[in-house]
Coordinates of C-alpha atoms in Angstrom, one line a residue:
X1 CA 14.4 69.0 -13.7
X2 CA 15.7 69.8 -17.2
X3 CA 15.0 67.3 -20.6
X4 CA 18.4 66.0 -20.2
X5 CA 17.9 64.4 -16.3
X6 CA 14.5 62.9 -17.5
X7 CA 16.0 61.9 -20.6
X8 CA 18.6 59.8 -18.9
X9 CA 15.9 58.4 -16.1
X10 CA 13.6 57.0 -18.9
X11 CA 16.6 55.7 -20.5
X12 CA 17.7 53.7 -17.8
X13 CA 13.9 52.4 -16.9
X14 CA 13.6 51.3 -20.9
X15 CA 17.1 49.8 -20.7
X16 CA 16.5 47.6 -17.7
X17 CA 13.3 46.4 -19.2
X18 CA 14.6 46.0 -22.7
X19 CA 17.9 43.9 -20.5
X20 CA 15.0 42.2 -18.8
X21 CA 13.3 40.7 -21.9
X22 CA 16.0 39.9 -23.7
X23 CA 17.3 37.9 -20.9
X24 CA 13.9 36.1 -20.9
X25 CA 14.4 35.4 -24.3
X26 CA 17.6 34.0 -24.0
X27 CA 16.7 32.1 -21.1
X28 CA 14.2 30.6 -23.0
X29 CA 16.3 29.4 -25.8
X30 CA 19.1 27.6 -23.1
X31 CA 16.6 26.0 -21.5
X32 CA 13.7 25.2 -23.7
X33 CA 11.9 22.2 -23.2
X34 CA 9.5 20.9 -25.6
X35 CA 5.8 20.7 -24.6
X36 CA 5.2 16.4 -23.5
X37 CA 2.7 15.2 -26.4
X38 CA -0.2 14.0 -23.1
X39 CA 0.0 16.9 -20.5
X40 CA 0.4 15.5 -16.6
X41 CA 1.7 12.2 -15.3
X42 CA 0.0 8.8 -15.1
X43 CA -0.2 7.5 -12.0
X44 CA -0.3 4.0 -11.6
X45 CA -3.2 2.4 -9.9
X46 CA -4.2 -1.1 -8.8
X47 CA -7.9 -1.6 -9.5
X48 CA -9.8 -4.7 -8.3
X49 CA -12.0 -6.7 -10.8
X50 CA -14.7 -8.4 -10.1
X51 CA -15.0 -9.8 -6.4
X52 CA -17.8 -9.3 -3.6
X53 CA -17.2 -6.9 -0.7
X54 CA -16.0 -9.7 1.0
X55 CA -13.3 -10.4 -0.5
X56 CA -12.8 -13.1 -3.0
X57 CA -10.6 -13.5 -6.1
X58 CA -9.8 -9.7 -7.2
X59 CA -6.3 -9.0 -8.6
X60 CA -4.4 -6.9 -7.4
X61 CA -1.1 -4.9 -8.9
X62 CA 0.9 -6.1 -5.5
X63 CA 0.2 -9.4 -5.5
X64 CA 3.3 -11.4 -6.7
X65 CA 3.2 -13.2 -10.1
X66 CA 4.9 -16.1 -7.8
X67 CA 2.2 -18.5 -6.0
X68 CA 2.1 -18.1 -2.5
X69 CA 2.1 -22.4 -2.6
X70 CA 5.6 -21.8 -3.7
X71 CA 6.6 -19.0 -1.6
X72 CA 5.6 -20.9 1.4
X73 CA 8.2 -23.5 0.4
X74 CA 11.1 -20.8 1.8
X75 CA 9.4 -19.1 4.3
X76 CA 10.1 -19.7 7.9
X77 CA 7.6 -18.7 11.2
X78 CA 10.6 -17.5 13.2
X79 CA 11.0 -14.7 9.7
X80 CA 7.6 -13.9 9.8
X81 CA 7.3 -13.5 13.7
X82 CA 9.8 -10.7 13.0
X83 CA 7.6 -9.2 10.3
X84 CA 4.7 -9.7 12.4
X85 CA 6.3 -6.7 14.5
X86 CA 4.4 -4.3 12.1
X87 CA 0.8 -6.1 13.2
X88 CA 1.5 -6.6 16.6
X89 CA 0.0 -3.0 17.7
X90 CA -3.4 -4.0 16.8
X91 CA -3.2 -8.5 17.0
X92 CA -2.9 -10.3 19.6
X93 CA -1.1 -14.0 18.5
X94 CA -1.6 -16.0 22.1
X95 CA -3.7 -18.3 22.1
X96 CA -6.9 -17.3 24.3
X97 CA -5.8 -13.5 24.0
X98 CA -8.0 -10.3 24.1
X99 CA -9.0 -9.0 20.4
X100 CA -6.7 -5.4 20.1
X101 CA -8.0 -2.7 17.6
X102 CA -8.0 -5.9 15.4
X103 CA -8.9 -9.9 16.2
X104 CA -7.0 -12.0 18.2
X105 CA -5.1 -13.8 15.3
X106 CA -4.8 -17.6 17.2
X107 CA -6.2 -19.9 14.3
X108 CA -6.8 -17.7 11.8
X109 CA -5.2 -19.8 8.8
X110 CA -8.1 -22.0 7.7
X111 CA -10.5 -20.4 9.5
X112 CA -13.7 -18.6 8.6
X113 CA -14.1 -14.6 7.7
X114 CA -14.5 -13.3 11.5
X115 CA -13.4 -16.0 13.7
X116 CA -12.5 -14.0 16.5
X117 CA -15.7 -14.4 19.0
X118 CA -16.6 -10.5 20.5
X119 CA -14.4 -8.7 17.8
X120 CA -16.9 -6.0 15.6
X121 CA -16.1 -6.5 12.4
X122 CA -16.6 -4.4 9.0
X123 CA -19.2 -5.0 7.0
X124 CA -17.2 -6.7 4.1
X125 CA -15.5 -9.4 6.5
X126 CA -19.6 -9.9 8.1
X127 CA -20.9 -10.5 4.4
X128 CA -17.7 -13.1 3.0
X129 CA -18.5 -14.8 6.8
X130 CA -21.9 -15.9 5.6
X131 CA -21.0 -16.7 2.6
X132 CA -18.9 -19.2 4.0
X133 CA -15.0 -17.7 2.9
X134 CA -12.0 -19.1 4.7
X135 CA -8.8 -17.4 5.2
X136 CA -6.9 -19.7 3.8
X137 CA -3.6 -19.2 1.8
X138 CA -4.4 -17.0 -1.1
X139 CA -7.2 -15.3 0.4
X140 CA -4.7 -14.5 3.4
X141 CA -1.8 -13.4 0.7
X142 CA -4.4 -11.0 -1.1
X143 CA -5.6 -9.5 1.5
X144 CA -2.0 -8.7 3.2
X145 CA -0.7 -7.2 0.3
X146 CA -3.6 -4.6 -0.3
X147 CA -6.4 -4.8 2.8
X148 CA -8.6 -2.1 1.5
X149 CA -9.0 -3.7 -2.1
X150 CA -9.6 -7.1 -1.3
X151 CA -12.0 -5.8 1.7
X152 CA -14.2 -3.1 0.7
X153 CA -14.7 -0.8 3.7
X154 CA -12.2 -3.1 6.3
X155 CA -11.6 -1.0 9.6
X156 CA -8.2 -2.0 8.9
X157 CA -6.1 1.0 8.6
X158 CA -2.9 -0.9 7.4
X159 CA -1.5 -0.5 3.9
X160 CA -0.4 -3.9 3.2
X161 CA 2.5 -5.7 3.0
X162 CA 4.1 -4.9 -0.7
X163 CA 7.0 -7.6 -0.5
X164 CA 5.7 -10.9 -1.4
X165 CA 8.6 -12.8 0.4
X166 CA 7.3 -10.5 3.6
X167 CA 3.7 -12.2 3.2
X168 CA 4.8 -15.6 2.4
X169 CA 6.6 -15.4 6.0
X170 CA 3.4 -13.4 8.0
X171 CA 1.6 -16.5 6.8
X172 CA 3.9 -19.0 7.7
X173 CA 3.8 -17.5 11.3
X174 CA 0.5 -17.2 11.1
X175 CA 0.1 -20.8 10.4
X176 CA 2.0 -21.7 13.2
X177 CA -0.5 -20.4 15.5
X178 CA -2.7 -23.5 16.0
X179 CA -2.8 -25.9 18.0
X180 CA -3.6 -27.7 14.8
X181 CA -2.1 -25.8 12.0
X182 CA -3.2 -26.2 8.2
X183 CA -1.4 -28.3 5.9
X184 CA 1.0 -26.5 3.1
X185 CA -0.5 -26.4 -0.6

């Protein structure tokens, strides 16, 4: 191979790379984007406050700004029977039924932490139990929209019920299953 072949070979290797970077660089200058001032993305997070593991009065980021006292006003049992679709797997609603993976929900509105009799609850429902908690309508609404917060190590595997409106009606269904139910707030 004489000067001239190699000559043009190294020529044509320098010229792709020297095509190669300048393309970079012009790249670069189409599409810049600026650096963001705080690297990585915030991810928002609802973080309970205060509160035993059994529940009580944490705040959560899904809970509605909206009482549930006034949400009940609109909600209807026959709506939340529909919702109550999504708990159905697990609950039981008849009256005298078999606990599921979760408690037979007959009388649950107004009624202690872990009411159903032969049902082995989590720790966190066992400890607001003897201290005398109630599920009544707050309580109930927390503890729909985010189980795991309100109940610190619940076997309840469900994420919650985000829509407030969605709630209002689980616990006007809820309600209705009694033979006495609970008055309204």
């Amino acid at each position: 191979m004489d000067s001239f072949e190699f000559n043009k070979i190294a020529g044509a290797v320098l010229g792709t790379c020297l095509f190669t970077l300048g393309l970079g660089v012009l790249s670069e200058i189409i599409f810049h984007s600026p650096a963001p001032a705080k690297p990585g993305f915030e991810v928002a997070t609802a973080e309970a406050s205060g509160g035993s593991a059994g529940g009580g009065q944490a705040e959560s980021a899904a809970v509605a700004a909206t009482p549930i006292a006034e949400r009940l006003k609109t909600a209807t049992a026959d709506d939340g029977k529909k919702v109550f679709g999504k708990c159905s797997s697990c609950h039981n609603p008849d009256k005298g039924g078999k606990n599921g993976t979760g408690p037979n929900l007959w009388g649950v509105v107004g009624g202690p932490l872990g009411h159903a009799e032969g049902f082995a609850y989590s720790a966190g429902i066992k400890e607001g139990a003897a201290a005398g908690q109630k599920w009544d309508f707050a309580h109930l609404d927390e503890f729909l929209a985010n189980p795991a917060g309100v109940v610190k190590g619940t076997k309840m595997s469900f994420k919650g019920l985000p829509k407030p409106e969605e709630r209002a009606a689980v616990i006007a269904y809820l309600r209705s299953l009694s033979d006495n139910p609970v008055p309204l707030p």
